[in-house]
Coordinates of C-alpha atoms and ligand atoms in Angstrom, one line a residue:
M1 CA -4.3 26.4 -9.9
K2 CA -7.6 24.3 -8.9
T3 CA -8.1 23.4 -5.5
L4 CA -10.4 20.2 -4.1
V5 CA -11.1 19.5 -0.8
T6 CA -12.2 16.1 0.9
A7 CA -14.5 16.7 3.3
N8 CA -17.1 14.6 5.5
Q9 CA -17.6 15.2 9.3
K10 CA -17.8 11.5 9.6
G11 CA -14.5 9.9 10.9
G12 CA -12.7 7.2 9.0
V13 CA -14.5 6.9 5.8
G14 CA -11.4 7.4 3.5
K15 CA -10.8 11.0 3.0
T16 CA -7.1 10.9 3.6
S17 CA -6.8 7.7 1.6
T18 CA -8.6 9.2 -1.6
L19 CA -6.5 12.6 -1.0
V20 CA -3.2 11.1 -0.8
H21 CA -3.8 8.7 -3.5
L22 CA -5.0 11.8 -6.0
A23 CA -2.2 13.5 -5.1
F24 CA 0.3 10.4 -6.0
D25 CA -1.8 10.0 -9.5
F26 CA -1.8 13.8 -10.1
F27 CA 1.9 14.2 -9.6
E28 CA 2.6 11.2 -12.0
R29 CA 0.6 12.8 -14.5
G30 CA 3.3 15.5 -14.5
L31 CA 1.5 18.3 -12.3
R32 CA 2.6 20.4 -9.8
V33 CA 0.5 19.3 -6.5
A34 CA 0.5 21.0 -3.2
V35 CA -1.0 19.0 -0.4
I36 CA -2.4 21.1 2.7
D37 CA -3.2 18.7 5.9
L38 CA -5.6 20.5 7.9
D39 CA -6.4 17.7 10.3
P40 CA -4.5 18.1 13.4
Q41 CA -4.7 14.1 13.4
G42 CA -1.7 14.5 10.6
N43 CA -2.5 11.3 8.7
A44 CA -1.6 12.8 5.2
S45 CA 1.4 14.2 6.7
Y46 CA 2.4 11.0 7.8
T47 CA 2.1 9.2 4.3
L48 CA 3.3 11.8 2.2
K49 CA 6.2 12.8 5.0
D50 CA 9.1 12.3 2.1
F51 CA 7.5 15.6 0.4
A52 CA 7.7 17.7 3.5
T53 CA 8.2 21.4 2.3
G54 CA 8.7 22.5 5.9
L55 CA 5.9 24.6 5.6
H56 CA 3.2 24.3 8.4
A57 CA -0.5 24.3 7.6
S58 CA -1.2 26.8 10.9
K59 CA 0.8 29.4 8.7
L60 CA -1.9 29.7 6.2
F61 CA -4.2 31.1 9.0
G62 CA -1.8 33.8 9.5
A63 CA -0.7 36.8 7.2
V64 CA 0.9 36.2 3.5
P65 CA 4.6 36.8 4.0
A66 CA 5.9 39.7 1.6
G67 CA 7.9 37.3 -0.5
G68 CA 5.3 34.5 -0.9
W69 CA 5.7 31.0 0.1
T70 CA 8.9 30.5 -1.3
E71 CA 9.3 27.1 1.0
T72 CA 7.1 25.5 -1.4
A73 CA 9.6 26.3 -4.6
P74 CA 11.3 23.3 -6.2
A75 CA 14.7 22.7 -4.7
A76 CA 17.7 24.1 -6.8
G77 CA 18.6 21.3 -9.4
D78 CA 15.0 19.9 -9.4
G79 CA 14.0 22.3 -12.2
Q80 CA 10.5 22.9 -12.7
A81 CA 9.2 19.6 -13.3
A82 CA 6.7 17.8 -11.8
R83 CA 6.5 18.4 -7.7
L84 CA 4.6 17.3 -4.7
A85 CA 4.9 19.7 -1.9
L86 CA 3.6 18.6 1.5
I87 CA 2.3 21.9 3.7
E88 CA 1.7 19.6 7.0
S89 CA -0.1 19.6 10.1
D90 CA 1.3 21.0 13.2
P91 CA 0.0 21.4 16.6
V92 CA -0.6 25.2 16.4
L93 CA -3.3 24.0 13.7
A94 CA -5.9 23.5 16.5
N95 CA -5.7 27.0 17.2
A96 CA -7.2 28.1 13.7
E97 CA -10.6 26.5 15.5
R98 CA -10.6 29.8 17.7
L99 CA -10.3 32.2 15.1
S100 CA -13.9 33.7 13.8
L101 CA -14.9 32.3 10.5
D102 CA -14.8 35.4 8.7
D103 CA -10.9 35.8 9.6
A104 CA -10.3 32.3 8.8
R105 CA -11.9 32.7 5.4
E106 CA -10.1 35.7 4.5
L107 CA -6.4 34.6 6.1
F108 CA -6.9 31.2 4.5
G109 CA -8.2 32.6 1.0
A110 CA -5.4 35.4 0.6
N111 CA -2.8 32.2 1.4
I112 CA -4.3 30.1 -1.1
K113 CA -4.1 32.8 -3.6
A114 CA -0.5 33.4 -2.6
L115 CA 0.3 29.6 -3.0
A116 CA -1.1 29.6 -6.5
K117 CA 1.5 32.1 -7.4
Q118 CA 4.1 29.3 -6.5
G119 CA 3.1 27.8 -10.0
F120 CA 0.9 24.7 -8.5
D121 CA -1.4 23.2 -10.9
V122 CA -3.4 21.9 -8.2
C123 CA -4.0 22.0 -4.6
L124 CA -5.6 19.2 -2.3
I125 CA -6.7 19.9 1.1
D126 CA -7.4 17.2 3.5
T127 CA -9.9 17.9 6.3
A128 CA -10.5 16.5 9.7
P129 CA -13.9 14.9 10.5
T130 CA -15.9 17.9 12.3
L131 CA -17.7 20.7 10.6
G132 CA -15.1 23.1 12.3
V133 CA -13.3 26.4 11.2
G134 CA -10.9 24.8 9.1
L135 CA -13.4 22.9 7.3
A136 CA -15.2 25.8 6.4
A137 CA -12.0 27.7 5.4
A138 CA -11.2 25.1 2.9
L139 CA -14.6 25.1 1.4
F140 CA -14.9 28.9 0.9
A141 CA -11.6 28.6 -0.7
A142 CA -11.9 25.5 -3.0
D143 CA -13.1 25.0 -6.4
Y144 CA -14.2 21.3 -5.8
V145 CA -15.2 19.4 -2.9
L146 CA -15.4 15.3 -3.0
S147 CA -17.0 13.1 -0.1
P148 CA -15.8 9.6 0.6
I149 CA -18.2 7.8 2.4
E150 CA -18.8 4.5 3.9
L151 CA -21.6 2.3 3.3
E152 CA -22.6 2.0 7.1
A153 CA -25.4 3.8 8.7
Y154 CA -23.6 6.0 10.7
S155 CA -22.0 7.6 7.8
I156 CA -25.3 7.9 5.7
Q157 CA -26.8 9.4 8.7
G158 CA -23.9 12.0 8.5
I159 CA -24.1 12.8 4.8
K160 CA -27.2 15.0 5.1
K161 CA -25.4 17.4 7.2
M162 CA -22.4 17.5 4.8
V163 CA -24.5 18.2 1.8
T164 CA -26.4 20.9 3.7
T165 CA -23.0 22.4 4.6
I166 CA -21.9 22.5 1.4
A167 CA -24.8 24.2 -0.2
N168 CA -24.5 26.9 2.7
V169 CA -20.8 27.6 1.6
R170 CA -21.9 27.8 -2.0
Q171 CA -24.1 30.9 -1.2
K172 CA -20.9 32.7 -0.6
N173 CA -18.4 30.7 -2.7
A174 CA -20.7 30.0 -5.9
K175 CA -17.6 28.4 -7.7
L176 CA -17.5 25.5 -5.3
Q177 CA -18.8 22.2 -7.1
F178 CA -19.5 19.1 -5.4
L179 CA -18.1 16.6 -7.3
G180 CA -20.0 13.8 -5.1
M181 CA -19.8 11.2 -2.7
V182 CA -17.5 8.2 -3.5
P183 CA -18.3 5.0 -1.6
S184 CA -15.2 3.7 0.1
K185 CA -14.0 0.7 1.9
V186 CA -17.0 -1.0 0.2
D187 CA -17.2 -4.8 1.0
A188 CA -19.3 -6.2 -2.4
R189 CA -20.3 -9.5 -0.5
N190 CA -21.8 -7.8 2.5
P191 CA -25.5 -7.4 1.8
R192 CA -25.8 -4.5 4.1
H193 CA -23.2 -2.5 2.0
V194 CA -25.0 -3.7 -1.3
R195 CA -28.2 -2.3 0.0
H196 CA -27.0 1.0 1.6
Q197 CA -25.4 1.6 -2.0
A198 CA -28.7 1.1 -3.9
E199 CA -30.3 3.4 -0.9
L200 CA -27.9 6.1 -1.5
L201 CA -28.3 6.0 -5.4
A202 CA -32.0 6.3 -5.0
A203 CA -31.9 9.2 -2.8
Y204 CA -28.9 11.0 -4.5
P205 CA -28.7 10.0 -8.0
K206 CA -26.9 13.2 -9.0
M207 CA -24.4 12.9 -6.1
M208 CA -23.1 9.5 -6.5
I209 CA -19.9 9.2 -8.4
P210 CA -19.4 6.5 -10.4
A211 CA -16.7 4.8 -9.0
T212 CA -16.2 2.7 -5.7
V213 CA -13.1 1.7 -3.8
G214 CA -13.4 -1.5 -2.0
L215 CA -12.4 -2.6 1.4
R216 CA -8.8 -3.6 0.4
S217 CA -5.9 -4.1 3.0
S218 CA -3.5 -3.3 0.4
I219 CA -4.6 0.2 0.4
A220 CA -3.8 0.3 4.4
D221 CA -0.6 -1.2 3.7
A222 CA 0.3 1.4 0.9
L223 CA -0.9 4.3 3.4
A224 CA 1.5 3.0 6.3
S225 CA 4.2 2.7 3.7
G226 CA 4.1 6.1 2.2
V227 CA 3.5 5.0 -1.5
P228 CA 0.5 4.6 -3.5
V229 CA -1.4 1.3 -3.7
W230 CA -0.1 0.7 -7.3
K231 CA 3.5 0.3 -5.9
I232 CA 2.6 -2.4 -3.2
K233 CA 3.6 -5.8 -5.0
K234 CA 0.9 -7.9 -4.1
T235 CA -1.8 -9.8 -6.4
A236 CA -4.2 -8.4 -4.2
A237 CA -3.1 -4.6 -4.7
R238 CA -4.1 -4.8 -8.4
K239 CA -7.7 -4.4 -8.1
A240 CA -7.2 -1.6 -5.3
S241 CA -5.1 0.1 -7.8
K242 CA -7.6 -0.4 -10.5
E243 CA -10.1 1.1 -8.7
V244 CA -8.3 4.0 -7.2
R245 CA -7.0 4.9 -10.7
A246 CA -10.4 4.9 -12.0
L247 CA -11.5 7.3 -9.4
A248 CA -8.5 9.6 -9.8
D249 CA -9.2 9.5 -13.6
Y250 CA -12.6 10.7 -12.9
V251 CA -11.6 13.3 -10.8
F252 CA -8.8 14.4 -12.9
T253 CA -11.4 14.9 -15.8
K254 CA -14.2 16.7 -14.0
M255 CA -11.3 19.2 -12.4
E256 CA -10.2 20.1 -15.9
I257 CA -6.7 20.8 -14.8
S258 CA -4.5 22.8 -17.3
Q259 CA -0.8 22.6 -17.2
Ligands
ATP1 N1 -10.2 1.3 0.9 C1 -9.6 0.8 1.9 N2 -9.8 -0.5 2.4 C2 -9.1 -0.8 3.5 N3 -9.0 -0.1 4.7 C3 -9.0 1.4 4.2 C4 -9.2 1.7 2.9 N4 -9.4 3.2 2.9 C5 -8.7 3.6 4.1 N5 -8.7 2.6 4.7 C6 -8.1 2.7 6.3 O1 -9.3 2.8 7.1 C7 -8.7 3.8 7.9 C8 -9.5 5.2 7.5 O2 -9.1 5.9 6.5 P1 -8.8 7.4 6.3 O3 -7.8 7.5 7.2 O4 -8.4 7.4 4.7 O5 -10.2 7.8 6.7 P2 -10.6 9.6 6.9 O6 -12.0 9.6 6.6 O7 -9.2 10.2 6.3 O8 -10.5 9.3 8.6 P3 -10.4 10.6 9.6 O9 -12.0 10.9 9.8 O10 -9.8 10.1 10.9 O11 -9.3 11.6 9.0 C9 -7.0 4.0 7.8 O12 -6.9 3.4 9.0 C10 -6.8 3.6 6.3 O13 -5.7 2.7 6.5
MG2 MG1 -8.1 11.4 7.2

């Protein structure tokens, strides 16, 4: 099981949108996908509610049950085919922030290993916009991290912190690979966005993903309706679908997921 985290301590930059679309895309490819919503806001849980397993994300900061996480197993009759299993955000999740970093890392790490035993090909973890214990535990357990960013000054200001955090975690989790930053909610007609994108590319030439997602209301429509943007029947959704599919393709290839 390969594990990817979407992370950026700045809020509203497209972490959840990216994560949910990766989940739909990978699921459609026939993969077994687990989504863990570590954000108490529960946005990914809202969009993916049809895929709820009943397992709450807070449980992944406790002891692994003797029999493993059987809640995430396919229902009788589903066979072993592709599946998307949501481990949803719950109110108790906020208590994880009170754990010591070492405890959270050990407990969450053991639970990710137990989840892998359920036969998932990929595990996608959505995180809250804070540099807290939850985000750290996710980064310690992950193989890949992806940072959606907005091409606005506050977002760019915060990215240095994110890059430093990832570098620090890599000292203890050497397998963690930073896939890079993906500009989201980009308005190509906005000169400020164009300028910021050029500046980022100059400052972080190796960290910019060669894909962007435009500012497109069809994406917000999709997230509200619990479907990927390619299921939205509007002409305007076509461009958004193309961009999101291209990003998913890039991430899929980089993650070298095997079934
Ligand atoms: N490409 C896009 N075009 C237009 N709106 C978008 C796009 N991506 C996301 N949005 C909208 O922008 C808002 C923030 O996006 P999203 O929830 O994905 O960001 P986030 O980084 O997960 O936020 P948070 O830090 O609060 O978890 C949402 O209301 C979403 O519907
Ligand atoms: Mg989010």
